[in-house]
Amino acid sequence: MELRLASGLTYDSIVDGPGLRMVIWAQGCIHNCYKCHNPQTHKLDGGIIVNTDYIINEMKKLKLHKGITLSGGEPFLQAKGLSIIAQEAQTNNLDVWCYTGFLFEELMSESNPNYMDNMKLLKYIDVLVDGKFIYNKKKIGLKFRGSYNQRIIDVKESLQRNEVILKNEYMEKRLELVK
Ligand code: SF4
């Protein structure tokens, strides 16, 4: 299946989730966050077309990596294709983080026209960082998030308990920074 990516893969990131990670940058975003750090990823018809098989082959070559991260752009605009990648990552013992400008509740809403594809992808995500980047909620020192409105969500626990469960080990700085 084809995916539209913003650029090539980033193989050795240490800032897009814990440990060493391969990052897949989805092209296309509709959120238009003020002072977005990746405006070149917004155009829905921009970027490059890459086959999922290529990404999976690259992923299988990883040796020391803890996981992969889906970022962008907005990964959930290509949820179906990215679910193939995420599923394969978990099969290969790589954990999956994903950044989205949507809220977890929006993705999970049965009235969302993309509900089925969203669920397909969420099923293979370990950690979701959700919500738009809000410039006046930006704080230096936040770990793995741009602004403190964004939540770092344990997806498997949240799906199981049908409520948002945060990964508190990554959110702990939030309270002291927001005070
Ligand atoms: S969701 Fe991400 S890529 Fe999209 S506008 Fe906001 S910060 Fe930029």
PDB file of C-alpha atoms and ligand atoms in Angstrom:
ATOM      1  CA  MET A   1       0.000   0.000   0.000  1.00  0.00           C
ATOM      2  CA  GLU A   2       1.186   3.515  -0.739  1.00  0.00           C
ATOM      3  CA  LEU A   3       1.801   6.187   1.876  1.00  0.00           C
ATOM      4  CA  ARG A   4       2.484   9.873   1.384  1.00  0.00           C
ATOM      5  CA  LEU A   5       5.478  10.840   3.500  1.00  0.00           C
ATOM      6  CA  ALA A   6       6.982  14.265   4.105  1.00  0.00           C
ATOM      7  CA  SER A   7      10.537  13.084   3.572  1.00  0.00           C
ATOM      8  CA  GLY A   8      12.681  10.033   4.005  1.00  0.00           C
ATOM      9  CA  LEU A   9      12.732   8.163   7.266  1.00  0.00           C
ATOM     10  CA  THR A  10      14.652   9.384  10.295  1.00  0.00           C
ATOM     11  CA  TYR A  11      16.555   6.367  11.540  1.00  0.00           C
ATOM     12  CA  ASP A  12      18.123   7.480  14.797  1.00  0.00           C
ATOM     13  CA  SER A  13      15.902   9.830  16.777  1.00  0.00           C
ATOM     14  CA  ILE A  14      16.175  10.176  20.561  1.00  0.00           C
ATOM     15  CA  VAL A  15      13.599  12.961  20.948  1.00  0.00           C
ATOM     16  CA  ASP A  16      10.398  11.426  19.529  1.00  0.00           C
ATOM     17  CA  GLY A  17       9.748   9.026  22.380  1.00  0.00           C
ATOM     18  CA  PRO A  18      12.037   7.036  24.688  1.00  0.00           C
ATOM     19  CA  GLY A  19      15.128   5.245  23.439  1.00  0.00           C
ATOM     20  CA  LEU A  20      16.425   5.042  19.912  1.00  0.00           C
ATOM     21  CA  ARG A  21      13.603   5.307  17.372  1.00  0.00           C
ATOM     22  CA  MET A  22      12.899   5.316  13.664  1.00  0.00           C
ATOM     23  CA  VAL A  23      10.506   8.134  12.752  1.00  0.00           C
ATOM     24  CA  ILE A  24       8.033   8.008   9.879  1.00  0.00           C
ATOM     25  CA  TRP A  25       6.888  11.514   8.869  1.00  0.00           C
ATOM     26  CA  ALA A  26       3.404  11.511   7.364  1.00  0.00           C
ATOM     27  CA  GLN A  27       2.723  14.232   4.796  1.00  0.00           C
ATOM     28  CA  GLY A  28      -0.508  16.232   5.096  1.00  0.00           C
ATOM     29  CA  CYS A  29      -2.049  18.048   8.028  1.00  0.00           C
ATOM     30  CA  ILE A  30      -5.313  19.922   8.527  1.00  0.00           C
ATOM     31  CA  HIS A  31      -4.774  21.315  12.031  1.00  0.00           C
ATOM     32  CA  ASN A  32      -2.874  24.459  11.140  1.00  0.00           C
ATOM     33  CA  CYS A  33      -1.412  25.005  14.618  1.00  0.00           C
ATOM     34  CA  TYR A  34       0.036  28.494  15.093  1.00  0.00           C
ATOM     35  CA  LYS A  35       3.861  28.364  14.803  1.00  0.00           C
ATOM     36  CA  CYS A  36       3.850  24.706  13.791  1.00  0.00           C
ATOM     37  CA  HIS A  37       7.417  23.415  13.698  1.00  0.00           C
ATOM     38  CA  ASN A  38       6.790  21.384  10.502  1.00  0.00           C
ATOM     39  CA  PRO A  39       4.786  23.598   8.096  1.00  0.00           C
ATOM     40  CA  GLN A  40       6.314  21.846   5.089  1.00  0.00           C
ATOM     41  CA  THR A  41       4.320  18.744   6.035  1.00  0.00           C
ATOM     42  CA  HIS A  42       0.883  20.407   5.688  1.00  0.00           C
ATOM     43  CA  LYS A  43       0.164  20.145   1.956  1.00  0.00           C
ATOM     44  CA  LEU A  44      -2.082  17.170   1.366  1.00  0.00           C
ATOM     45  CA  ASP A  45      -0.573  16.532  -2.076  1.00  0.00           C
ATOM     46  CA  GLY A  46       3.040  17.308  -1.113  1.00  0.00           C
ATOM     47  CA  GLY A  47       5.870  15.048  -0.044  1.00  0.00           C
ATOM     48  CA  ILE A  48       6.804  11.738  -1.616  1.00  0.00           C
ATOM     49  CA  ILE A  49       4.968   8.476  -2.225  1.00  0.00           C
ATOM     50  CA  VAL A  50       6.509   5.457  -0.496  1.00  0.00           C
ATOM     51  CA  ASN A  51       5.322   1.866  -0.405  1.00  0.00           C
ATOM     52  CA  THR A  52       4.642   0.266   2.971  1.00  0.00           C
ATOM     53  CA  ASP A  53       6.839  -2.704   1.935  1.00  0.00           C
ATOM     54  CA  TYR A  54       9.848  -0.395   1.698  1.00  0.00           C
ATOM     55  CA  ILE A  55       9.275   0.976   5.209  1.00  0.00           C
ATOM     56  CA  ILE A  56       8.761  -2.509   6.631  1.00  0.00           C
ATOM     57  CA  ASN A  57      12.024  -3.695   5.043  1.00  0.00           C
ATOM     58  CA  GLU A  58      13.881  -0.747   6.526  1.00  0.00           C
ATOM     59  CA  MET A  59      12.292  -1.427   9.907  1.00  0.00           C
ATOM     60  CA  LYS A  60      13.410  -5.038   9.840  1.00  0.00           C
ATOM     61  CA  LYS A  61      17.038  -3.896   9.523  1.00  0.00           C
ATOM     62  CA  LEU A  62      16.876  -2.063  12.878  1.00  0.00           C
ATOM     63  CA  LYS A  63      19.020  -3.668  15.564  1.00  0.00           C
ATOM     64  CA  LEU A  64      19.304  -1.401  18.613  1.00  0.00           C
ATOM     65  CA  HIS A  65      16.010   0.439  18.361  1.00  0.00           C
ATOM     66  CA  LYS A  66      13.344   0.553  21.042  1.00  0.00           C
ATOM     67  CA  GLY A  67      10.596   1.464  18.649  1.00  0.00           C
ATOM     68  CA  ILE A  68       9.153   3.536  15.871  1.00  0.00           C
ATOM     69  CA  THR A  69       7.329   6.866  15.976  1.00  0.00           C
ATOM     70  CA  LEU A  70       4.601   8.026  13.612  1.00  0.00           C
ATOM     71  CA  SER A  71       4.715  11.791  13.262  1.00  0.00           C
ATOM     72  CA  GLY A  72       4.089  14.417  10.653  1.00  0.00           C
ATOM     73  CA  GLY A  73       1.962  16.008   9.421  1.00  0.00           C
ATOM     74  CA  GLU A  74      -1.060  14.158  10.715  1.00  0.00           C
ATOM     75  CA  PRO A  75      -0.612  10.372  10.795  1.00  0.00           C
ATOM     76  CA  PHE A  76      -4.343   9.708  11.235  1.00  0.00           C
ATOM     77  CA  LEU A  77      -5.072  11.081   7.754  1.00  0.00           C
ATOM     78  CA  GLN A  78      -3.362   7.871   6.571  1.00  0.00           C
ATOM     79  CA  ALA A  79      -4.431   5.617   9.395  1.00  0.00           C
ATOM     80  CA  LYS A  80      -5.079   2.542   7.266  1.00  0.00           C
ATOM     81  CA  GLY A  81      -1.635   2.466   5.619  1.00  0.00           C
ATOM     82  CA  LEU A  82       0.160   3.328   8.828  1.00  0.00           C
ATOM     83  CA  SER A  83      -1.666   0.557  10.679  1.00  0.00           C
ATOM     84  CA  ILE A  84       0.185  -1.930   8.431  1.00  0.00           C
ATOM     85  CA  ILE A  85       3.505  -0.417   9.547  1.00  0.00           C
ATOM     86  CA  ALA A  86       2.499  -0.272  13.215  1.00  0.00           C
ATOM     87  CA  GLN A  87       1.303  -3.869  13.238  1.00  0.00           C
ATOM     88  CA  GLU A  88       4.552  -5.050  11.667  1.00  0.00           C
ATOM     89  CA  ALA A  89       6.566  -3.003  14.182  1.00  0.00           C
ATOM     90  CA  GLN A  90       4.879  -4.705  17.116  1.00  0.00           C
ATOM     91  CA  THR A  91       5.408  -8.113  15.499  1.00  0.00           C
ATOM     92  CA  ASN A  92       9.113  -7.225  15.420  1.00  0.00           C
ATOM     93  CA  ASN A  93       9.145  -6.212  19.112  1.00  0.00           C
ATOM     94  CA  LEU A  94       9.303  -2.497  18.397  1.00  0.00           C
ATOM     95  CA  ASP A  95       6.990  -0.267  20.394  1.00  0.00           C
ATOM     96  CA  VAL A  96       4.902   2.330  18.560  1.00  0.00           C
ATOM     97  CA  TRP A  97       4.484   5.983  19.520  1.00  0.00           C
ATOM     98  CA  CYS A  98       2.278   8.297  17.498  1.00  0.00           C
ATOM     99  CA  TYR A  99       1.799  12.078  17.455  1.00  0.00           C
ATOM    100  CA  THR A 100      -1.596  13.444  16.435  1.00  0.00           C
ATOM    101  CA  GLY A 101      -3.280  16.833  16.415  1.00  0.00           C
ATOM    102  CA  PHE A 102      -6.621  15.125  17.066  1.00  0.00           C
ATOM    103  CA  LEU A 103      -7.820  14.300  20.560  1.00  0.00           C
ATOM    104  CA  PHE A 104      -8.028  10.658  21.552  1.00  0.00           C
ATOM    105  CA  GLU A 105     -11.790  11.098  22.099  1.00  0.00           C
ATOM    106  CA  GLU A 106     -12.230  12.450  18.549  1.00  0.00           C
ATOM    107  CA  LEU A 107     -10.384   9.510  17.046  1.00  0.00           C
ATOM    108  CA  MET A 108     -12.491   7.105  19.110  1.00  0.00           C
ATOM    109  CA  SER A 109     -15.840   8.682  18.324  1.00  0.00           C
ATOM    110  CA  GLU A 110     -18.108   6.365  16.355  1.00  0.00           C
ATOM    111  CA  SER A 111     -19.499   9.403  14.516  1.00  0.00           C
ATOM    112  CA  ASN A 112     -16.035  10.108  13.082  1.00  0.00           C
ATOM    113  CA  PRO A 113     -16.132   9.121   9.363  1.00  0.00           C
ATOM    114  CA  ASN A 114     -12.665   7.603   9.756  1.00  0.00           C
ATOM    115  CA  TYR A 115     -13.571   5.671  12.894  1.00  0.00           C
ATOM    116  CA  MET A 116     -12.829   2.218  11.428  1.00  0.00           C
ATOM    117  CA  ASP A 117      -9.386   3.202  10.132  1.00  0.00           C
ATOM    118  CA  ASN A 118      -8.614   5.098  13.340  1.00  0.00           C
ATOM    119  CA  MET A 119      -9.367   2.008  15.383  1.00  0.00           C
ATOM    120  CA  LYS A 120      -7.225  -0.111  13.077  1.00  0.00           C
ATOM    121  CA  LEU A 121      -4.257   2.131  13.796  1.00  0.00           C
ATOM    122  CA  LEU A 122      -4.945   2.717  17.500  1.00  0.00           C
ATOM    123  CA  LYS A 123      -4.940  -1.049  18.025  1.00  0.00           C
ATOM    124  CA  TYR A 124      -1.217  -1.113  17.193  1.00  0.00           C
ATOM    125  CA  ILE A 125      -0.136   2.054  19.007  1.00  0.00           C
ATOM    126  CA  ASP A 126       1.424   1.853  22.464  1.00  0.00           C
ATOM    127  CA  VAL A 127       1.617   5.564  23.232  1.00  0.00           C
ATOM    128  CA  LEU A 128      -0.318   8.443  21.668  1.00  0.00           C
ATOM    129  CA  VAL A 129       0.681  12.084  22.137  1.00  0.00           C
ATOM    130  CA  ASP A 130      -2.568  13.875  21.319  1.00  0.00           C
ATOM    131  CA  GLY A 131      -3.864  17.382  20.763  1.00  0.00           C
ATOM    132  CA  LYS A 132      -2.809  20.394  18.739  1.00  0.00           C
ATOM    133  CA  PHE A 133       0.384  22.278  19.441  1.00  0.00           C
ATOM    134  CA  ILE A 134      -0.689  25.440  21.284  1.00  0.00           C
ATOM    135  CA  TYR A 135       2.042  28.036  21.160  1.00  0.00           C
ATOM    136  CA  ASN A 136       1.171  29.838  24.409  1.00  0.00           C
ATOM    137  CA  LYS A 137       1.192  26.502  26.203  1.00  0.00           C
ATOM    138  CA  LYS A 138       4.682  25.732  25.022  1.00  0.00           C
ATOM    139  CA  LYS A 139       7.137  25.137  27.891  1.00  0.00           C
ATOM    140  CA  ILE A 140      10.834  24.478  27.672  1.00  0.00           C
ATOM    141  CA  GLY A 141      11.629  21.204  29.383  1.00  0.00           C
ATOM    142  CA  LEU A 142       8.477  19.322  28.456  1.00  0.00           C
ATOM    143  CA  LYS A 143       9.437  15.803  27.569  1.00  0.00           C
ATOM    144  CA  PHE A 144       8.215  14.460  24.223  1.00  0.00           C
ATOM    145  CA  ARG A 145       5.575  17.201  23.853  1.00  0.00           C
ATOM    146  CA  GLY A 146       5.547  20.690  22.375  1.00  0.00           C
ATOM    147  CA  SER A 147       2.847  22.201  24.606  1.00  0.00           C
ATOM    148  CA  TYR A 148       1.427  21.127  27.953  1.00  0.00           C
ATOM    149  CA  ASN A 149      -2.139  20.667  26.710  1.00  0.00           C
ATOM    150  CA  GLN A 150      -0.899  17.596  24.844  1.00  0.00           C
ATOM    151  CA  ARG A 151      -1.344  14.295  26.649  1.00  0.00           C
ATOM    152  CA  ILE A 152       0.901  11.256  26.607  1.00  0.00           C
ATOM    153  CA  ILE A 153      -1.599   8.423  26.565  1.00  0.00           C
ATOM    154  CA  ASP A 154      -1.227   4.736  27.288  1.00  0.00           C
ATOM    155  CA  VAL A 155      -3.364   3.517  24.399  1.00  0.00           C
ATOM    156  CA  LYS A 156      -3.678  -0.145  25.339  1.00  0.00           C
ATOM    157  CA  GLU A 157      -4.809   0.679  28.885  1.00  0.00           C
ATOM    158  CA  SER A 158      -7.129   3.406  27.626  1.00  0.00           C
ATOM    159  CA  LEU A 159      -8.808   1.107  25.107  1.00  0.00           C
ATOM    160  CA  GLN A 160      -9.193  -1.599  27.700  1.00  0.00           C
ATOM    161  CA  ARG A 161     -10.682   0.694  30.365  1.00  0.00           C
ATOM    162  CA  ASN A 162     -12.523   2.950  27.920  1.00  0.00           C
ATOM    163  CA  GLU A 163     -11.094   6.114  29.456  1.00  0.00           C
ATOM    164  CA  VAL A 164      -7.931   8.137  28.923  1.00  0.00           C
ATOM    165  CA  ILE A 165      -5.046   6.711  30.937  1.00  0.00           C
ATOM    166  CA  LEU A 166      -1.897   8.814  30.924  1.00  0.00           C
ATOM    167  CA  LYS A 167       1.674   7.571  30.898  1.00  0.00           C
ATOM    168  CA  ASN A 168       2.493   9.339  34.126  1.00  0.00           C
ATOM    169  CA  GLU A 169       6.196   8.575  33.982  1.00  0.00           C
ATOM    170  CA  TYR A 170       6.417  10.948  31.019  1.00  0.00           C
ATOM    171  CA  MET A 171       3.847  13.474  32.238  1.00  0.00           C
ATOM    172  CA  GLU A 172       5.273  14.045  35.736  1.00  0.00           C
ATOM    173  CA  LYS A 173       7.045  17.287  34.874  1.00  0.00           C
ATOM    174  CA  ARG A 174       3.804  18.802  33.668  1.00  0.00           C
ATOM    175  CA  LEU A 175       2.416  19.927  37.011  1.00  0.00           C
ATOM    176  CA  GLU A 176       5.548  21.635  38.217  1.00  0.00           C
ATOM    177  CA  LEU A 177       6.001  23.392  34.862  1.00  0.00           C
ATOM    178  CA  VAL A 178       2.442  24.626  34.634  1.00  0.00           C
ATOM    179  CA  LYS A 179       2.323  26.120  38.141  1.00  0.00           C
TER     180      LYS A 179
HETATM  181  S1  SF4 B   1      -0.722  18.877  14.170  1.00  0.00           S
HETATM  182 FE1  SF4 B   1       1.521  18.959  14.120  1.00  0.00          FE
HETATM  183  S2  SF4 B   1       2.066  19.136  11.937  1.00  0.00           S
HETATM  184 FE2  SF4 B   1      -0.117  19.639  12.133  1.00  0.00          FE
HETATM  185  S3  SF4 B   1      -0.164  21.876  12.299  1.00  0.00           S
HETATM  186 FE3  SF4 B   1      -0.154  21.037  14.394  1.00  0.00          FE
HETATM  187  S4  SF4 B   1       2.007  20.986  15.005  1.00  0.00           S
HETATM  188 FE4  SF4 B   1       1.924  21.206  12.770  1.00  0.00          FE
END
